[in-house]
Amino acid sequence: MNELRPSSGPLTFGRLGAYAAPALPLAVVVFPSYAILPGFYAQHTAIPMATIGVILIVARAFDAIVDPLIGYLSDRTRSRWGSRKPWVLAGSAILAVAILQLYAPAPTVGAAYYLGWFLLFYFGYSLIEIAHKAWGTDLARSYVERSAIAMSLAFAFALGNFAFAAAPLVFPAGTGTYDAEILSYIAWATAIALPLCAGGALLFVPEGKTVETDKVRYIATLRDAIRNGPLLRFLSIFLFTGLGQGIFYGLIYLYVSFVMQLNALFAWVLLTDAAVTLVSVPVWYRLVTALQKHRAWALGMLISAAAILGIGFLPTEPAAFPVLIVLVALRAFGAGVITVAPNALLGDVVDYELMKRKVNRAANFHALVSLATKCTATIGGGVGLILVGLAGFDAKTPVTEDVAQTFQYVALLLPTVILLVAAGLAVGFPLDRAKHEIVRRRIEDGGNHVSTV
């Protein structure tokens, strides 16, 4: 087993930018895949709302099998291009093809079309995201450098969300909403940009710290993950955070467009959300450093929960739009912490595993988080869609009072409660800055004995 060795060259600003670049086109299409596309398919195809909700949930069963396997194989991969880069390249090619199909459905497509391309879309996304984030963990080990890498990813992702939000207002076509023509433009632009950004990262960013591989069984990897206390606490916080966000994002497009009757203005709602998130990234980077990662995470969830609850008190009419924008901005600022704190904190959890068991499971742990991200986002949104569908919601007919009330309970009150639970769990996270410094020193002292799976 070889000694841990540093990456070739310093972690410069240029390398950080090149590393983070693939996150920008990913963000353009990943967020709307569960926040916009379900509503779009409900409006523009014959697929029933409840069926769309079921499809979102069924797709996660596929990810539950595939994502941990991708992480396991990525950690074991050895090639002339490193452990992570081949996976990023393969995922970029698959995702580019899936984007063009998923974002441009004909009105006659059925449930099988949506499910099939949705599965391939997220398979390609998993290949990129798991390897890419594990790659970031390999690039640095210090508490501060991890935060810098997380911030660069967060900024790129926020910029991608902003680009999607601005698309209806920028492209010289369409109706100013997320109609079929705008989504087609977005798909083509992303399918071209993604391989280019991924290629730049592969060419200009070093592989990072490398270690030899011990042959450890897959089942042992899962067993050890369950025995990692900080990881279990991290996942519990992450699951509640993601579930609250997933329910909110999965239904807010329909709530604003149909319950509040603001469909023509929804692009401005999303643009506000994306712009504030983008601006909040450097703010949260400073707060994460000042307050520590777990406390900043808790603060962000408290702010986000308060804003979502406030939206529930607004009258469901167009006159509420100005106050809605203010609350959307406040919620986006609070949620901005999610783009910085979790990824940085997970790197510390990987180090804890490295210290305890002399095994580097960066991709395995990022695979678990990738699975949790998609499960909470799409299952939360899927359950929400099923509930409002069973309550009688139909995107092609006017919203009744009972349906509007169901929306308020499911889309606003429920996420508020869930995010408050996440905040409470984050406050007591056991691995703070001082404890991570101890972990890092022990890794450096015992580096000659560290292996990877």
Coordinates of C-alpha atoms in Angstrom, one line a residue:
M1 CA 0.0 0.0 0.0
N2 CA 1.4 3.3 -1.0
E3 CA 1.6 6.5 1.1
L4 CA -0.9 9.2 0.5
R5 CA 0.6 11.8 -1.8
P6 CA -0.6 15.3 -2.6
S7 CA -2.1 16.2 -5.9
S8 CA 0.2 17.6 -8.7
G9 CA 0.3 21.3 -8.0
P10 CA -1.5 23.7 -5.7
L11 CA -5.3 24.0 -5.6
T12 CA -5.4 27.3 -7.5
F13 CA -8.4 29.5 -8.3
G14 CA -8.2 28.4 -12.0
R15 CA -8.2 24.7 -11.0
L16 CA -11.1 25.3 -8.6
G17 CA -13.1 26.9 -11.5
A18 CA -12.3 24.1 -13.9
Y19 CA -13.2 21.5 -11.4
A20 CA -16.5 23.1 -10.5
A21 CA -17.5 23.9 -14.2
P22 CA -19.5 20.7 -14.8
A23 CA -21.8 21.6 -12.0
L24 CA -23.1 24.5 -14.0
P25 CA -24.8 22.6 -16.9
L26 CA -25.9 19.9 -14.4
A27 CA -27.8 22.5 -12.4
V28 CA -29.5 23.8 -15.5
V29 CA -31.3 20.5 -15.9
V30 CA -31.3 18.6 -12.6
F31 CA -33.3 21.0 -10.5
P32 CA -36.1 21.4 -13.1
S33 CA -36.2 17.7 -13.6
Y34 CA -38.2 17.4 -10.4
A35 CA -39.4 20.9 -9.9
I36 CA -40.7 21.9 -13.4
L37 CA -40.9 18.8 -15.6
P38 CA -43.6 17.0 -13.6
G39 CA -45.9 19.9 -13.9
F40 CA -44.9 20.4 -17.6
Y41 CA -45.7 16.7 -18.4
A42 CA -49.0 17.0 -16.5
Q43 CA -50.0 20.0 -18.7
H44 CA -48.6 19.0 -22.1
T45 CA -49.1 15.2 -22.2
A46 CA -51.8 12.8 -21.3
I47 CA -50.0 11.3 -18.3
P48 CA -52.2 11.7 -15.1
M49 CA -50.8 13.7 -12.2
A50 CA -50.8 10.7 -9.8
T51 CA -49.0 8.5 -12.4
I52 CA -46.3 11.1 -12.6
G53 CA -45.9 11.0 -8.9
V54 CA -45.6 7.2 -8.9
I55 CA -43.0 7.4 -11.7
L56 CA -40.9 9.7 -9.6
I57 CA -41.0 7.3 -6.7
V58 CA -40.4 4.1 -8.8
A59 CA -37.3 5.7 -10.3
R60 CA -35.7 6.0 -6.9
A61 CA -35.9 2.2 -6.4
F62 CA -33.6 2.0 -9.5
D63 CA -31.2 4.5 -7.9
A64 CA -31.2 2.6 -4.6
I65 CA -29.5 -0.2 -6.4
V66 CA -27.3 1.7 -8.9
D67 CA -25.9 4.6 -6.9
P68 CA -24.1 2.7 -4.1
L69 CA -22.7 0.3 -6.8
I70 CA -21.3 3.3 -8.8
G71 CA -19.7 4.6 -5.7
Y72 CA -18.2 1.3 -4.8
L73 CA -16.8 0.8 -8.4
S74 CA -15.5 4.3 -8.6
D75 CA -13.5 3.8 -5.4
R76 CA -12.0 0.6 -6.9
T77 CA -11.3 2.0 -10.4
R78 CA -7.7 2.3 -11.4
S79 CA -6.8 3.6 -14.9
R80 CA -4.3 5.8 -16.6
W81 CA -6.9 8.7 -16.1
G82 CA -7.4 8.0 -12.4
S83 CA -10.3 6.7 -10.3
R84 CA -12.9 9.4 -11.0
K85 CA -12.3 10.9 -14.5
P86 CA -13.6 7.9 -16.6
W87 CA -16.9 8.0 -14.7
V88 CA -17.4 11.7 -15.3
L89 CA -16.7 11.3 -19.0
A90 CA -19.1 8.4 -19.4
G91 CA -21.8 10.1 -17.4
S92 CA -21.5 13.3 -19.5
A93 CA -22.2 11.4 -22.8
I94 CA -25.2 9.5 -21.4
L95 CA -26.7 12.5 -19.8
A96 CA -26.4 14.6 -22.9
V97 CA -28.5 12.1 -24.9
A98 CA -31.1 11.7 -22.2
I99 CA -31.5 15.5 -21.8
L100 CA -32.6 15.9 -25.4
Q101 CA -35.3 13.3 -25.0
L102 CA -36.6 14.1 -21.6
Y103 CA -36.9 17.9 -22.1
A104 CA -38.6 17.7 -25.5
P105 CA -41.5 15.2 -25.2
A106 CA -44.2 15.0 -27.9
P107 CA -47.8 15.6 -26.6
T108 CA -48.6 11.9 -27.4
V109 CA -45.9 10.3 -25.2
G110 CA -47.0 8.0 -22.4
A111 CA -45.8 6.9 -19.0
A112 CA -43.2 4.5 -20.4
Y113 CA -41.5 7.2 -22.3
Y114 CA -41.3 9.5 -19.2
L115 CA -40.1 6.7 -16.9
G116 CA -37.5 5.3 -19.4
W117 CA -35.8 8.6 -20.2
F118 CA -36.1 9.8 -16.6
L119 CA -34.2 6.6 -15.5
L120 CA -31.4 7.1 -18.1
F121 CA -31.2 10.8 -17.2
Y122 CA -30.5 10.1 -13.6
F123 CA -28.2 7.2 -14.4
G124 CA -26.0 9.6 -16.3
Y125 CA -26.3 12.2 -13.6
S126 CA -25.2 9.6 -10.9
L127 CA -22.2 8.6 -12.9
I128 CA -21.0 12.3 -13.0
E129 CA -22.1 13.5 -9.6
I130 CA -20.8 10.6 -7.4
A131 CA -17.3 10.5 -9.1
H132 CA -17.1 14.3 -9.4
K133 CA -17.8 15.0 -5.7
A134 CA -15.5 12.1 -4.6
W135 CA -12.8 13.7 -6.8
G136 CA -13.3 16.9 -4.9
T137 CA -12.8 15.1 -1.6
D138 CA -9.5 13.7 -3.0
L139 CA -8.2 17.1 -4.0
A140 CA -7.9 18.4 -0.4
R141 CA -8.1 17.3 3.2
S142 CA -7.9 20.5 5.3
Y143 CA -11.1 21.9 6.9
V144 CA -10.7 25.2 5.1
E145 CA -9.8 23.8 1.7
R146 CA -12.8 21.5 1.8
S147 CA -15.0 24.6 2.3
A148 CA -13.4 26.3 -0.6
I149 CA -14.0 23.3 -2.9
A150 CA -17.6 23.1 -1.7
M151 CA -18.1 26.9 -2.3
S152 CA -16.8 26.6 -5.9
L153 CA -19.2 23.8 -6.6
A154 CA -22.0 25.7 -4.9
F155 CA -21.3 28.8 -6.9
A156 CA -21.3 26.9 -10.2
F157 CA -24.5 25.1 -9.3
A158 CA -26.2 28.3 -8.3
L159 CA -25.1 29.9 -11.5
G160 CA -26.7 27.0 -13.4
N161 CA -29.9 27.4 -11.6
F162 CA -29.9 31.1 -12.4
A163 CA -29.3 30.4 -16.1
F164 CA -32.4 28.1 -16.1
A165 CA -34.5 30.6 -14.3
A166 CA -33.5 33.4 -16.7
A167 CA -34.1 31.3 -19.9
P168 CA -37.7 32.3 -20.5
L169 CA -36.8 35.9 -20.2
V170 CA -33.6 35.7 -22.4
F171 CA -34.5 33.5 -25.4
P172 CA -36.2 35.5 -28.1
A173 CA -39.0 32.9 -28.4
G174 CA -41.7 31.3 -26.3
T175 CA -44.3 32.9 -24.1
G176 CA -42.1 34.0 -21.2
T177 CA -42.9 30.7 -19.3
Y178 CA -41.4 27.3 -19.3
D179 CA -43.1 26.1 -22.5
A180 CA -42.1 23.4 -24.9
E181 CA -39.9 25.7 -27.0
I182 CA -38.0 27.1 -24.1
L183 CA -37.3 23.7 -22.6
S184 CA -36.1 22.5 -26.0
Y185 CA -33.6 25.4 -26.2
I186 CA -32.4 24.6 -22.7
A187 CA -31.9 20.9 -23.5
W188 CA -29.8 21.6 -26.6
A189 CA -27.7 24.3 -24.9
T190 CA -27.0 21.9 -21.9
A191 CA -26.3 18.9 -24.0
I192 CA -23.5 20.9 -25.8
A193 CA -22.1 22.6 -22.7
L194 CA -21.9 19.6 -20.4
P195 CA -19.3 17.6 -22.4
L196 CA -17.3 20.7 -22.9
C197 CA -17.2 21.6 -19.2
A198 CA -16.5 18.0 -18.2
G199 CA -13.7 17.8 -20.8
G200 CA -12.1 21.0 -19.4
A201 CA -12.1 19.6 -15.8
L202 CA -10.6 16.3 -17.0
L203 CA -7.8 18.1 -18.8
F204 CA -6.9 20.8 -16.3
V205 CA -7.6 19.4 -12.9
P206 CA -5.3 16.8 -11.3
E207 CA -6.6 13.5 -10.0
G208 CA -5.9 14.4 -6.4
K209 CA -4.5 12.2 -3.6
T210 CA -4.2 8.6 -4.6
V211 CA -4.0 5.4 -2.6
E212 CA -3.7 1.7 -3.2
T213 CA -6.7 -0.5 -3.3
D214 CA -7.5 -3.3 -0.9
K215 CA -10.1 -5.8 -2.0
V216 CA -13.0 -5.3 0.4
R217 CA -16.4 -6.9 -0.1
Y218 CA -19.2 -4.6 -1.1
I219 CA -21.4 -5.8 1.8
A220 CA -18.5 -4.9 4.2
T221 CA -18.6 -1.4 2.9
L222 CA -22.3 -1.1 3.7
R223 CA -21.8 -2.6 7.1
D224 CA -19.0 -0.2 8.0
A225 CA -21.0 2.8 6.8
I226 CA -23.8 1.8 9.2
R227 CA -21.2 1.8 12.0
N228 CA -20.0 5.3 11.2
G229 CA -21.8 7.5 13.8
P230 CA -21.0 10.9 12.1
L231 CA -22.2 9.5 8.8
L232 CA -25.5 8.4 10.2
R233 CA -26.0 11.8 11.8
F234 CA -25.1 13.5 8.6
L235 CA -27.5 11.4 6.6
S236 CA -30.3 12.0 9.0
I237 CA -29.8 15.8 8.7
F238 CA -29.5 15.5 5.0
L239 CA -32.6 13.3 4.6
F240 CA -34.8 15.7 6.5
T241 CA -33.3 18.7 4.7
G242 CA -33.8 17.1 1.3
L243 CA -37.3 15.9 2.0
G244 CA -38.5 19.3 3.1
Q245 CA -36.9 20.9 0.1
G246 CA -38.1 18.2 -2.2
I247 CA -41.8 18.6 -1.2
F248 CA -41.6 22.4 -1.5
Y249 CA -39.8 22.4 -4.9
G250 CA -41.9 19.6 -6.3
L251 CA -45.2 21.6 -5.7
I252 CA -44.2 25.3 -5.7
Y253 CA -44.5 25.6 -9.5
L254 CA -48.0 24.2 -9.5
Y255 CA -48.9 26.2 -6.3
V256 CA -47.8 29.5 -7.7
S257 CA -49.0 28.9 -11.3
F258 CA -52.5 27.4 -10.5
V259 CA -53.4 28.1 -6.9
M260 CA -52.1 31.7 -6.8
Q261 CA -52.9 32.1 -10.5
L262 CA -49.4 33.5 -11.3
N263 CA -48.3 31.3 -14.1
A264 CA -47.1 34.2 -16.3
L265 CA -44.9 35.4 -13.4
F266 CA -43.5 32.2 -12.2
A267 CA -40.3 32.7 -14.2
W268 CA -39.7 35.8 -12.0
V269 CA -40.2 33.7 -8.9
L270 CA -37.6 31.2 -10.0
L271 CA -35.3 33.9 -11.1
T272 CA -35.5 35.5 -7.7
D273 CA -34.8 32.2 -6.0
A274 CA -31.8 31.5 -8.3
A275 CA -30.3 35.0 -8.0
V276 CA -30.5 35.1 -4.2
T277 CA -29.1 31.6 -4.0
L278 CA -26.2 32.7 -6.2
V279 CA -25.5 35.8 -4.1
S280 CA -25.8 33.8 -0.8
V281 CA -23.0 31.3 -1.7
P282 CA -20.1 33.6 -0.6
V283 CA -22.1 34.8 2.4
W284 CA -22.7 31.2 3.6
Y285 CA -19.0 30.4 2.9
R286 CA -18.1 33.1 5.4
L287 CA -20.8 32.0 7.9
V288 CA -19.8 28.3 7.5
T289 CA -16.2 29.4 8.4
A290 CA -17.3 31.6 11.3
L291 CA -20.1 29.5 12.8
Q292 CA -18.8 26.1 11.7
K293 CA -20.5 24.0 9.1
H294 CA -23.2 22.2 11.2
R295 CA -24.3 25.4 13.0
A296 CA -24.6 27.3 9.8
W297 CA -26.6 24.5 8.3
A298 CA -29.0 24.7 11.2
L299 CA -29.4 28.5 10.8
G300 CA -30.1 28.2 7.1
M301 CA -32.9 25.6 7.8
L302 CA -34.5 27.9 10.4
I303 CA -34.6 30.8 8.0
S304 CA -35.9 28.7 5.1
A305 CA -38.6 27.1 7.3
A306 CA -39.8 30.6 8.5
A307 CA -40.1 31.8 4.9
I308 CA -42.0 28.8 3.7
L309 CA -44.5 29.1 6.6
G310 CA -44.9 32.8 5.7
I311 CA -45.9 31.9 2.1
G312 CA -48.7 29.8 3.6
F313 CA -50.3 32.9 5.1
L314 CA -50.5 34.8 1.8
P315 CA -53.8 35.1 0.0
T316 CA -54.0 32.9 -3.0
E317 CA -54.4 35.7 -5.5
P318 CA -52.2 37.8 -7.8
A319 CA -52.1 40.7 -5.5
A320 CA -49.9 38.7 -3.1
F321 CA -47.0 38.6 -5.7
P322 CA -44.8 41.3 -4.2
V323 CA -44.8 39.7 -0.7
L324 CA -44.3 36.3 -2.3
I325 CA -41.1 37.5 -4.0
V326 CA -39.8 38.8 -0.6
L327 CA -40.5 35.4 1.1
V328 CA -39.1 33.5 -1.9
A329 CA -35.9 35.6 -1.6
L330 CA -35.7 34.9 2.2
R331 CA -36.2 31.2 1.7
A332 CA -33.6 31.0 -1.0
F333 CA -31.1 32.8 1.2
G334 CA -31.7 30.2 4.0
A335 CA -31.5 27.3 1.6
G336 CA -28.3 28.6 0.1
V337 CA -26.4 27.0 3.0
I338 CA -27.3 23.6 1.5
T339 CA -25.0 24.4 -1.5
V340 CA -22.0 24.8 0.8
A341 CA -22.2 23.1 4.2
P342 CA -23.2 19.5 3.4
N343 CA -20.6 18.8 0.8
A344 CA -17.8 20.3 2.9
L345 CA -19.1 18.4 6.0
L346 CA -19.2 15.1 4.2
G347 CA -15.5 15.4 3.4
D348 CA -14.9 15.5 7.1
V349 CA -17.0 12.4 7.6
V350 CA -14.9 10.6 4.9
D351 CA -11.8 11.5 6.9
Y352 CA -13.4 10.1 10.1
E353 CA -13.9 6.8 8.3
L354 CA -10.3 7.0 7.0
M355 CA -9.0 7.4 10.5
K356 CA -11.2 4.7 12.1
R357 CA -10.9 1.9 9.5
K358 CA -7.9 3.0 7.3
V359 CA -10.1 2.9 4.3
N360 CA -11.0 5.7 1.8
R361 CA -14.7 5.4 0.9
A362 CA -15.2 8.9 -0.5
A363 CA -17.2 7.8 -3.6
N364 CA -19.2 5.3 -1.5
F365 CA -20.3 8.0 0.9
H366 CA -20.9 10.5 -1.9
A367 CA -23.0 7.8 -3.6
L368 CA -25.1 7.5 -0.5
V369 CA -25.6 11.2 -0.4
S370 CA -26.4 11.3 -4.1
L371 CA -29.0 8.6 -3.6
A372 CA -30.4 10.5 -0.6
T373 CA -30.5 13.7 -2.7
K374 CA -32.5 12.2 -5.5
C375 CA -34.7 10.1 -3.2
T376 CA -35.7 13.0 -1.0
A377 CA -36.2 15.4 -3.9
T378 CA -38.2 13.2 -6.1
I379 CA -40.0 11.1 -3.5
G380 CA -40.9 14.2 -1.7
G381 CA -42.2 15.8 -4.9
G382 CA -43.8 12.5 -6.0
V383 CA -45.7 12.0 -2.7
G384 CA -46.9 15.6 -2.9
L385 CA -48.1 15.2 -6.5
I386 CA -49.9 12.0 -5.6
L387 CA -51.7 13.7 -2.6
V388 CA -52.8 16.8 -4.6
G389 CA -53.8 14.5 -7.5
L390 CA -56.0 12.4 -5.2
A391 CA -57.4 15.6 -3.8
G392 CA -58.7 16.4 -7.3
F393 CA -56.0 18.6 -8.8
D394 CA -55.9 18.7 -12.6
A395 CA -53.6 21.1 -14.4
K396 CA -56.2 21.4 -17.2
T397 CA -59.1 22.6 -14.9
P398 CA -59.6 25.4 -12.3
V399 CA -58.4 24.8 -8.7
T400 CA -61.2 24.2 -6.1
E401 CA -61.0 25.5 -2.5
D402 CA -60.4 22.0 -1.2
V403 CA -57.5 21.4 -3.6
A404 CA -56.0 24.8 -2.7
Q405 CA -56.1 23.9 1.0
T406 CA -54.5 20.5 0.4
F407 CA -51.7 22.4 -1.5
Q408 CA -51.1 24.6 1.5
Y409 CA -50.9 21.7 3.9
V410 CA -48.7 19.6 1.7
A411 CA -46.5 22.1 -0.1
L412 CA -46.0 24.6 2.8
L413 CA -46.8 23.4 6.3
L414 CA -45.3 19.9 5.9
P415 CA -41.9 21.2 4.6
T416 CA -41.8 23.7 7.4
V417 CA -42.0 21.0 10.1
I418 CA -39.5 18.8 8.4
L419 CA -36.9 21.6 8.0
L420 CA -37.2 22.4 11.7
V421 CA -36.4 18.8 12.5
A422 CA -33.3 19.1 10.3
A423 CA -32.2 22.2 12.0
G424 CA -32.5 20.5 15.4
L425 CA -30.4 17.5 14.2
A426 CA -27.7 19.8 12.7
V427 CA -27.1 21.7 15.9
G428 CA -25.7 18.7 17.7
F429 CA -23.5 17.3 14.9
P430 CA -20.5 15.6 16.6
L431 CA -17.7 16.4 14.2
D432 CA -16.7 20.1 14.6
R433 CA -13.6 21.9 13.6
A434 CA -11.5 21.0 16.6
K435 CA -12.4 17.3 16.3
H436 CA -11.8 17.2 12.6
E437 CA -8.3 18.7 13.2
I438 CA -7.6 15.7 15.5
V439 CA -8.9 13.3 12.8
R440 CA -6.7 15.0 10.1
R441 CA -3.5 14.8 12.3
R442 CA -4.1 11.1 13.0
I443 CA -4.6 10.4 9.3
E444 CA -1.3 12.1 8.5
D445 CA 0.5 10.2 11.3
G446 CA -0.8 6.9 10.0
G447 CA -0.8 7.7 6.2
N448 CA 1.4 4.8 5.4
H449 CA -1.4 2.4 6.4
V450 CA -4.3 4.0 4.6
S451 CA -6.0 2.0 1.8
T452 CA -9.1 2.5 -0.4
V453 CA -12.0 0.4 -1.5

